[in-house]
Amino acid sequence: MPGLRGPRLPLVGILLALPFLPLLLLPAAPAPRRASYKPVIVVHGLFDSSYSFRHLLDYINETHPGTEVTVLDLFDGRESLRPLWEQVQGFREAVAPIMAKAPQGVHLICYSQGGLVCRALLSVMDEHNVDSFISLSSPQMGQYGDTDYLKWLFPTSMRSNLYRICYSPWGQEFSICNYWHDPHHDDLYLNASSFLALINGERDHPNATAWRKNFLRVGRMVLVGGPDDGVITPWQSSFFGFYDANETVLEMEEQLVYLRDSFGLKTLLARGAIVRCPMAGIAHTAWHSNHTLYETCIEPWLS
């Protein structure tokens, strides 16, 4: 019946709409993808394990959801006393596959003794792709202080005479002695140190040029530490400061390793690639769990 028919679309209108029909049949455009973050690799310190970094993992997951975070579970507990070059080799084998799968680069967060392990990794790995190296309260210029760790390991020694042990072949088998830096026995340190004097370029060795070139591949180095640390001595060692022979602290720019640019420190600063983030009121064992510290000194550099 004519009265039951709906309105017809004019034939001309149908013909005009045909070219646009395929567009009407296309699926809806996908929602824009959230930018992915670079993988984060965490290296623990002396007597630590991966469990110590559970708070840090929570913080990263809150601010950078989806980030691949690997806390390397190597040389835990007392095994962290193994010689540092042995640890460097072990950590190198662990980080290489992570770097290989991340062509956009990775971030390193390295705590205490682990900061020295990571700096050595930056030196010996020819093709590393580290964007941010975050050194979290690490004795980058060495350690010279009577701490509970030291008293437990060498109960009959004090810092004034520990050089007799640390600067012997036997002493260099302990990680702590690998970065023991006695400002009153500098010649012994330079001759006996099998680790720190080498990565600092303070002693000539055939790999010095290559190591410097490798170190300077890093995107930026973030140095974190503070006056209330209670372990790193002097605390300015976290910023490449250290004692002179009178136990007066000389800042990074006054150190010979900086003035000579022996491993690239001066070049890195001139490039604007060194960030210093000092914070008061944080004890040594709280650097990786303090939320304010994370927001101020870590999170901004996890691109």
mmCIF file of C-alpha atoms in Angstrom:
data_model
loop_
_atom_site.group_PDB
_atom_site.id
_atom_site.type_symbol
_atom_site.label_atom_id
_atom_site.label_comp_id
_atom_site.label_asym_id
_atom_site.label_seq_id
_atom_site.Cartn_x
_atom_site.Cartn_y
_atom_site.Cartn_z
ATOM 1 C CA MET A 1 0.000 0.000 0.000
ATOM 2 C CA PRO A 2 1.431 3.391 -0.910
ATOM 3 C CA GLY A 3 0.715 4.850 2.510
ATOM 4 C CA LEU A 4 3.027 2.324 4.301
ATOM 5 C CA ARG A 5 6.185 3.146 2.326
ATOM 6 C CA GLY A 6 8.880 5.329 3.926
ATOM 7 C CA PRO A 7 10.549 8.218 2.173
ATOM 8 C CA ARG A 8 12.888 7.236 -0.632
ATOM 9 C CA LEU A 9 16.456 8.556 -1.037
ATOM 10 C CA PRO A 10 16.668 10.233 -4.417
ATOM 11 C CA LEU A 11 18.678 8.297 -6.981
ATOM 12 C CA VAL A 12 21.076 11.195 -7.394
ATOM 13 C CA GLY A 13 21.854 11.129 -3.669
ATOM 14 C CA ILE A 14 22.664 7.414 -3.793
ATOM 15 C CA LEU A 15 25.053 7.899 -6.699
ATOM 16 C CA LEU A 16 26.838 10.746 -4.924
ATOM 17 C CA ALA A 17 27.304 8.655 -1.753
ATOM 18 C CA LEU A 18 28.838 5.612 -3.466
ATOM 19 C CA PRO A 19 32.483 6.918 -3.537
ATOM 20 C CA PHE A 20 32.379 7.365 0.238
ATOM 21 C CA LEU A 21 30.913 3.952 1.057
ATOM 22 C CA PRO A 22 34.314 2.240 1.606
ATOM 23 C CA LEU A 23 35.207 4.887 4.170
ATOM 24 C CA LEU A 24 32.023 4.200 6.091
ATOM 25 C CA LEU A 25 32.896 0.502 6.248
ATOM 26 C CA LEU A 26 36.432 0.983 7.654
ATOM 27 C CA PRO A 27 37.005 -0.040 11.303
ATOM 28 C CA ALA A 28 37.435 2.713 13.856
ATOM 29 C CA ALA A 29 40.995 4.040 14.216
ATOM 30 C CA PRO A 30 42.873 2.444 17.147
ATOM 31 C CA ALA A 31 43.468 4.530 20.235
ATOM 32 C CA PRO A 32 46.941 6.132 20.272
ATOM 33 C CA ARG A 33 49.543 3.949 21.966
ATOM 34 C CA ARG A 34 51.100 5.124 25.189
ATOM 35 C CA ALA A 35 54.756 5.961 24.801
ATOM 36 C CA SER A 36 56.944 3.090 25.972
ATOM 37 C CA TYR A 37 59.685 3.629 28.519
ATOM 38 C CA LYS A 38 63.233 2.403 28.274
ATOM 39 C CA PRO A 39 64.023 -0.734 30.290
ATOM 40 C CA VAL A 40 65.502 -0.173 33.738
ATOM 41 C CA ILE A 41 68.304 -2.336 35.153
ATOM 42 C CA VAL A 42 68.990 -2.208 38.901
ATOM 43 C CA VAL A 43 72.297 -3.300 40.464
ATOM 44 C CA HIS A 44 72.393 -3.760 44.236
ATOM 45 C CA GLY A 45 75.115 -2.942 46.741
ATOM 46 C CA LEU A 46 77.114 -4.686 49.448
ATOM 47 C CA PHE A 47 75.231 -7.446 51.324
ATOM 48 C CA ASP A 48 72.042 -6.590 49.394
ATOM 49 C CA SER A 49 69.623 -8.643 47.332
ATOM 50 C CA SER A 50 66.834 -7.937 44.875
ATOM 51 C CA TYR A 51 64.278 -7.921 47.725
ATOM 52 C CA SER A 52 65.753 -4.665 49.029
ATOM 53 C CA PHE A 53 64.415 -2.832 45.976
ATOM 54 C CA ARG A 54 60.728 -3.757 46.240
ATOM 55 C CA HIS A 55 59.764 -0.151 47.097
ATOM 56 C CA LEU A 56 61.719 1.221 44.147
ATOM 57 C CA LEU A 57 59.933 -1.208 41.830
ATOM 58 C CA ASP A 58 56.576 -0.018 43.164
ATOM 59 C CA TYR A 59 57.523 3.622 42.563
ATOM 60 C CA ILE A 60 58.590 2.947 38.978
ATOM 61 C CA ASN A 61 55.425 0.971 38.251
ATOM 62 C CA GLU A 62 53.304 3.830 39.628
ATOM 63 C CA THR A 63 54.926 6.598 37.589
ATOM 64 C CA HIS A 64 56.027 4.623 34.515
ATOM 65 C CA PRO A 65 53.527 1.761 34.112
ATOM 66 C CA GLY A 66 54.631 -0.964 31.776
ATOM 67 C CA THR A 67 58.341 -0.331 32.257
ATOM 68 C CA GLU A 68 60.468 -3.457 32.084
ATOM 69 C CA VAL A 69 62.452 -3.408 35.329
ATOM 70 C CA THR A 70 65.135 -5.999 36.056
ATOM 71 C CA VAL A 71 66.744 -6.168 39.488
ATOM 72 C CA LEU A 72 69.753 -8.368 38.873
ATOM 73 C CA ASP A 73 69.899 -11.155 41.425
ATOM 74 C CA LEU A 74 73.634 -11.774 41.345
ATOM 75 C CA PHE A 75 76.328 -11.726 44.038
ATOM 76 C CA ASP A 76 73.759 -11.386 46.808
ATOM 77 C CA GLY A 77 74.610 -11.238 50.500
ATOM 78 C CA ARG A 78 78.135 -12.322 51.309
ATOM 79 C CA GLU A 79 78.795 -13.061 47.642
ATOM 80 C CA SER A 80 78.929 -9.279 47.184
ATOM 81 C CA LEU A 81 82.362 -9.442 48.819
ATOM 82 C CA ARG A 82 83.728 -11.211 45.750
ATOM 83 C CA PRO A 83 86.365 -9.220 43.795
ATOM 84 C CA LEU A 84 84.701 -6.486 41.789
ATOM 85 C CA TRP A 85 86.153 -7.532 38.440
ATOM 86 C CA GLU A 86 84.552 -10.948 38.955
ATOM 87 C CA GLN A 87 81.251 -9.215 39.672
ATOM 88 C CA VAL A 88 81.615 -6.942 36.653
ATOM 89 C CA GLN A 89 81.969 -9.981 34.410
ATOM 90 C CA GLY A 90 78.890 -11.617 35.907
ATOM 91 C CA PHE A 91 76.765 -8.490 35.618
ATOM 92 C CA ARG A 92 78.044 -7.894 32.092
ATOM 93 C CA GLU A 93 76.743 -11.279 30.990
ATOM 94 C CA ALA A 94 73.390 -10.441 32.575
ATOM 95 C CA VAL A 95 72.898 -6.934 31.136
ATOM 96 C CA ALA A 96 74.120 -7.610 27.584
ATOM 97 C CA PRO A 97 70.961 -9.498 26.471
ATOM 98 C CA ILE A 98 68.722 -6.796 27.992
ATOM 99 C CA MET A 99 70.602 -4.096 26.100
ATOM 100 C CA ALA A 100 70.490 -6.105 22.886
ATOM 101 C CA LYS A 101 66.687 -6.235 23.051
ATOM 102 C CA ALA A 102 66.398 -2.485 23.702
ATOM 103 C CA PRO A 103 67.742 -0.577 20.683
ATOM 104 C CA GLN A 104 66.292 2.624 22.133
ATOM 105 C CA GLY A 105 68.598 2.280 25.166
ATOM 106 C CA VAL A 106 68.360 1.367 28.839
ATOM 107 C CA HIS A 107 68.664 3.056 32.220
ATOM 108 C CA LEU A 108 70.946 1.855 35.026
ATOM 109 C CA ILE A 109 70.114 2.463 38.694
ATOM 110 C CA CYS A 110 73.098 1.340 40.722
ATOM 111 C CA TYR A 111 73.247 1.505 44.504
ATOM 112 C CA SER A 112 76.311 1.896 46.729
ATOM 113 C CA GLN A 113 79.005 -0.620 45.708
ATOM 114 C CA GLY A 114 76.829 -1.395 42.686
ATOM 115 C CA GLY A 115 77.541 2.108 41.377
ATOM 116 C CA LEU A 116 81.185 1.149 40.942
ATOM 117 C CA VAL A 117 80.213 -2.100 39.233
ATOM 118 C CA CYS A 118 78.063 -0.102 36.802
ATOM 119 C CA ARG A 119 80.757 2.465 36.091
ATOM 120 C CA ALA A 120 83.112 -0.373 35.240
ATOM 121 C CA LEU A 121 80.433 -1.823 32.930
ATOM 122 C CA LEU A 122 80.229 1.513 31.128
ATOM 123 C CA SER A 123 83.988 1.358 30.655
ATOM 124 C CA VAL A 124 84.435 -2.196 29.431
ATOM 125 C CA MET A 125 81.315 -2.622 27.261
ATOM 126 C CA ASP A 126 82.118 -1.374 23.761
ATOM 127 C CA GLU A 127 78.533 -1.190 22.533
ATOM 128 C CA HIS A 128 76.547 -0.343 25.656
ATOM 129 C CA ASN A 129 73.464 1.820 25.125
ATOM 130 C CA VAL A 130 72.954 3.321 28.577
ATOM 131 C CA ASP A 131 70.899 6.503 28.482
ATOM 132 C CA SER A 132 70.835 7.393 32.199
ATOM 133 C CA PHE A 133 73.343 5.999 34.688
ATOM 134 C CA ILE A 134 71.946 6.813 38.143
ATOM 135 C CA SER A 135 74.623 6.372 40.816
ATOM 136 C CA LEU A 136 72.756 6.046 44.098
ATOM 137 C CA SER A 137 75.010 6.861 47.073
ATOM 138 C CA SER A 138 78.034 5.163 45.576
ATOM 139 C CA PRO A 139 81.677 5.691 46.678
ATOM 140 C CA GLN A 140 82.772 6.770 43.204
ATOM 141 C CA MET A 141 86.099 8.160 44.445
ATOM 142 C CA GLY A 142 86.565 5.443 47.039
ATOM 143 C CA GLN A 143 85.884 4.799 50.702
ATOM 144 C CA TYR A 144 87.852 5.805 53.800
ATOM 145 C CA GLY A 145 85.764 5.365 56.930
ATOM 146 C CA ASP A 146 85.123 3.106 59.906
ATOM 147 C CA THR A 147 81.707 1.633 59.166
ATOM 148 C CA ASP A 148 79.813 -1.303 60.668
ATOM 149 C CA TYR A 149 80.454 -3.252 57.482
ATOM 150 C CA LEU A 150 84.174 -2.724 57.862
ATOM 151 C CA LYS A 151 84.242 -3.625 61.557
ATOM 152 C CA TRP A 152 82.382 -6.842 60.817
ATOM 153 C CA LEU A 153 84.770 -7.849 58.057
ATOM 154 C CA PHE A 154 88.034 -6.674 59.664
ATOM 155 C CA PRO A 155 87.287 -6.513 63.430
ATOM 156 C CA THR A 156 90.907 -5.904 64.471
ATOM 157 C CA SER A 157 91.586 -3.106 61.987
ATOM 158 C CA MET A 158 90.800 0.594 61.877
ATOM 159 C CA ARG A 159 90.756 2.843 58.861
ATOM 160 C CA SER A 160 94.219 4.186 59.725
ATOM 161 C CA ASN A 161 95.856 0.778 59.330
ATOM 162 C CA LEU A 162 93.509 -1.061 57.000
ATOM 163 C CA TYR A 163 95.778 -0.213 54.079
ATOM 164 C CA ARG A 164 98.114 -2.963 55.328
ATOM 165 C CA ILE A 165 95.414 -5.489 54.456
ATOM 166 C CA CYS A 166 93.669 -3.841 51.525
ATOM 167 C CA TYR A 167 96.805 -2.981 49.608
ATOM 168 C CA SER A 168 98.038 -6.570 49.663
ATOM 169 C CA PRO A 169 97.239 -9.247 47.051
ATOM 170 C CA TRP A 170 95.139 -11.049 49.656
ATOM 171 C CA GLY A 171 93.176 -7.912 50.531
ATOM 172 C CA GLN A 172 92.354 -7.187 46.891
ATOM 173 C CA GLU A 173 90.307 -10.403 46.896
ATOM 174 C CA PHE A 174 87.632 -8.509 48.863
ATOM 175 C CA SER A 175 85.358 -6.063 47.071
ATOM 176 C CA ILE A 176 85.640 -3.449 49.828
ATOM 177 C CA CYS A 177 89.406 -3.327 49.393
ATOM 178 C CA ASN A 178 88.996 -2.814 45.644
ATOM 179 C CA TYR A 179 87.833 0.751 46.357
ATOM 180 C CA TRP A 180 89.547 1.397 49.675
ATOM 181 C CA HIS A 181 91.227 4.753 49.170
ATOM 182 C CA ASP A 182 93.612 5.819 51.924
ATOM 183 C CA PRO A 183 94.566 9.471 51.327
ATOM 184 C CA HIS A 184 97.636 9.057 53.555
ATOM 185 C CA HIS A 185 99.102 6.267 51.418
ATOM 186 C CA ASP A 186 98.388 7.415 47.910
ATOM 187 C CA ASP A 187 101.390 5.676 46.352
ATOM 188 C CA LEU A 188 100.335 2.347 47.811
ATOM 189 C CA TYR A 189 96.794 2.895 46.577
ATOM 190 C CA LEU A 190 97.928 3.670 43.039
ATOM 191 C CA ASN A 191 100.207 0.650 42.880
ATOM 192 C CA ALA A 192 97.980 -1.876 44.639
ATOM 193 C CA SER A 193 94.417 -0.974 43.672
ATOM 194 C CA SER A 194 93.332 -3.510 41.082
ATOM 195 C CA PHE A 195 89.996 -1.851 40.415
ATOM 196 C CA LEU A 196 89.321 1.783 41.372
ATOM 197 C CA ALA A 197 92.685 3.152 40.231
ATOM 198 C CA LEU A 198 92.092 1.469 36.861
ATOM 199 C CA ILE A 199 88.543 2.627 36.135
ATOM 200 C CA ASN A 200 89.566 6.126 37.303
ATOM 201 C CA GLY A 201 92.444 6.116 34.847
ATOM 202 C CA GLU A 202 94.842 6.906 37.693
ATOM 203 C CA ARG A 203 97.218 4.176 36.597
ATOM 204 C CA ASP A 204 98.291 3.524 33.025
ATOM 205 C CA HIS A 205 96.959 0.389 31.379
ATOM 206 C CA PRO A 206 96.531 -0.692 27.744
ATOM 207 C CA ASN A 207 92.719 -0.343 27.773
ATOM 208 C CA ALA A 208 92.613 3.238 29.093
ATOM 209 C CA THR A 209 91.751 4.899 25.766
ATOM 210 C CA ALA A 210 89.070 2.368 24.843
ATOM 211 C CA TRP A 211 87.515 2.497 28.321
ATOM 212 C CA ARG A 212 87.314 6.287 28.205
ATOM 213 C CA LYS A 213 85.621 6.173 24.818
ATOM 214 C CA ASN A 214 83.126 3.585 26.080
ATOM 215 C CA PHE A 215 82.342 5.574 29.227
ATOM 216 C CA LEU A 216 81.530 8.645 27.166
ATOM 217 C CA ARG A 217 78.809 6.722 25.299
ATOM 218 C CA VAL A 218 76.530 7.262 28.324
ATOM 219 C CA GLY A 219 73.709 9.739 27.834
ATOM 220 C CA ARG A 220 73.925 11.242 31.297
ATOM 221 C CA MET A 221 75.255 10.403 34.738
ATOM 222 C CA VAL A 222 73.069 11.269 37.731
ATOM 223 C CA LEU A 223 74.969 11.439 41.026
ATOM 224 C CA VAL A 224 72.922 11.046 44.205
ATOM 225 C CA GLY A 225 74.124 11.248 47.816
ATOM 226 C CA GLY A 226 73.985 13.334 50.966
ATOM 227 C CA PRO A 227 75.611 14.421 54.238
ATOM 228 C CA ASP A 228 73.507 12.141 56.467
ATOM 229 C CA ASP A 229 74.378 8.946 54.606
ATOM 230 C CA GLY A 230 76.417 7.556 57.519
ATOM 231 C CA VAL A 231 78.335 4.978 55.460
ATOM 232 C CA ILE A 232 79.972 6.542 52.400
ATOM 233 C CA THR A 233 83.045 8.360 53.734
ATOM 234 C CA PRO A 234 83.487 11.091 52.826
ATOM 235 C CA TRP A 235 79.907 11.397 51.639
ATOM 236 C CA GLN A 236 81.156 13.671 48.848
ATOM 237 C CA SER A 237 82.678 10.576 47.247
ATOM 238 C CA SER A 238 79.193 10.030 45.803
ATOM 239 C CA PHE A 239 79.901 13.174 43.748
ATOM 240 C CA PHE A 240 83.545 12.357 42.927
ATOM 241 C CA GLY A 241 84.846 14.467 45.813
ATOM 242 C CA PHE A 242 87.438 13.049 48.199
ATOM 243 C CA TYR A 243 89.965 13.758 50.922
ATOM 244 C CA ASP A 244 93.390 15.216 50.312
ATOM 245 C CA ALA A 245 96.328 14.175 52.526
ATOM 246 C CA ASN A 246 95.031 16.473 55.287
ATOM 247 C CA GLU A 247 91.552 14.940 55.108
ATOM 248 C CA THR A 248 90.129 18.113 53.626
ATOM 249 C CA VAL A 249 87.472 17.263 51.072
ATOM 250 C CA LEU A 250 88.238 18.433 47.543
ATOM 251 C CA GLU A 251 85.252 18.623 45.231
ATOM 252 C CA MET A 252 85.094 16.850 41.873
ATOM 253 C CA GLU A 253 86.457 19.810 39.906
ATOM 254 C CA GLU A 254 89.572 19.809 42.118
ATOM 255 C CA GLN A 255 90.371 16.118 41.682
ATOM 256 C CA LEU A 256 93.232 15.079 39.416
ATOM 257 C CA VAL A 257 91.024 12.572 37.634
ATOM 258 C CA TYR A 258 88.815 15.495 36.619
ATOM 259 C CA LEU A 259 91.592 17.964 35.792
ATOM 260 C CA ARG A 260 93.359 15.356 33.654
ATOM 261 C CA ASP A 261 90.050 14.073 32.274
ATOM 262 C CA SER A 262 91.542 10.637 32.739
ATOM 263 C CA PHE A 263 88.340 8.684 32.118
ATOM 264 C CA GLY A 264 86.073 11.366 30.646
ATOM 265 C CA LEU A 265 84.636 13.109 33.710
ATOM 266 C CA LYS A 266 85.536 16.627 32.570
ATOM 267 C CA THR A 267 84.266 15.964 29.062
ATOM 268 C CA LEU A 268 80.988 14.642 30.421
ATOM 269 C CA LEU A 269 80.475 17.740 32.565
ATOM 270 C CA ALA A 270 81.302 20.055 29.655
ATOM 271 C CA ARG A 271 78.651 18.231 27.656
ATOM 272 C CA GLY A 272 76.097 19.027 30.337
ATOM 273 C CA ALA A 273 75.644 15.311 30.997
ATOM 274 C CA ILE A 274 76.349 15.228 34.742
ATOM 275 C CA VAL A 275 73.436 15.837 37.105
ATOM 276 C CA ARG A 276 74.175 16.258 40.837
ATOM 277 C CA CYS A 277 71.311 15.593 43.223
ATOM 278 C CA PRO A 278 72.359 15.987 46.891
ATOM 279 C CA MET A 279 69.739 15.312 49.557
ATOM 280 C CA ALA A 280 70.017 15.667 53.334
ATOM 281 C CA GLY A 281 68.251 13.542 55.909
ATOM 282 C CA ILE A 282 68.598 10.168 54.189
ATOM 283 C CA ALA A 283 70.528 7.285 55.748
ATOM 284 C CA HIS A 284 72.523 4.942 53.550
ATOM 285 C CA THR A 285 70.051 2.057 53.645
ATOM 286 C CA ALA A 286 67.091 4.303 52.703
ATOM 287 C CA TRP A 287 68.206 5.708 49.349
ATOM 288 C CA HIS A 288 66.267 3.163 47.299
ATOM 289 C CA SER A 289 63.076 3.333 49.414
ATOM 290 C CA ASN A 290 62.668 7.083 50.029
ATOM 291 C CA HIS A 291 59.772 8.309 47.901
ATOM 292 C CA THR A 292 60.792 11.982 47.898
ATOM 293 C CA LEU A 293 64.254 10.995 46.721
ATOM 294 C CA TYR A 294 62.711 8.918 43.937
ATOM 295 C CA GLU A 295 60.527 11.796 42.745
ATOM 296 C CA THR A 296 63.414 14.292 42.880
ATOM 297 C CA CYS A 297 66.488 12.399 41.732
ATOM 298 C CA ILE A 298 65.402 9.263 39.869
ATOM 299 C CA GLU A 299 62.002 9.572 38.196
ATOM 300 C CA PRO A 300 62.869 12.645 36.045
ATOM 301 C CA TRP A 301 65.584 10.672 34.236
ATOM 302 C CA LEU A 302 63.615 7.524 33.437
ATOM 303 C CA SER A 303 62.533 8.447 29.928
#
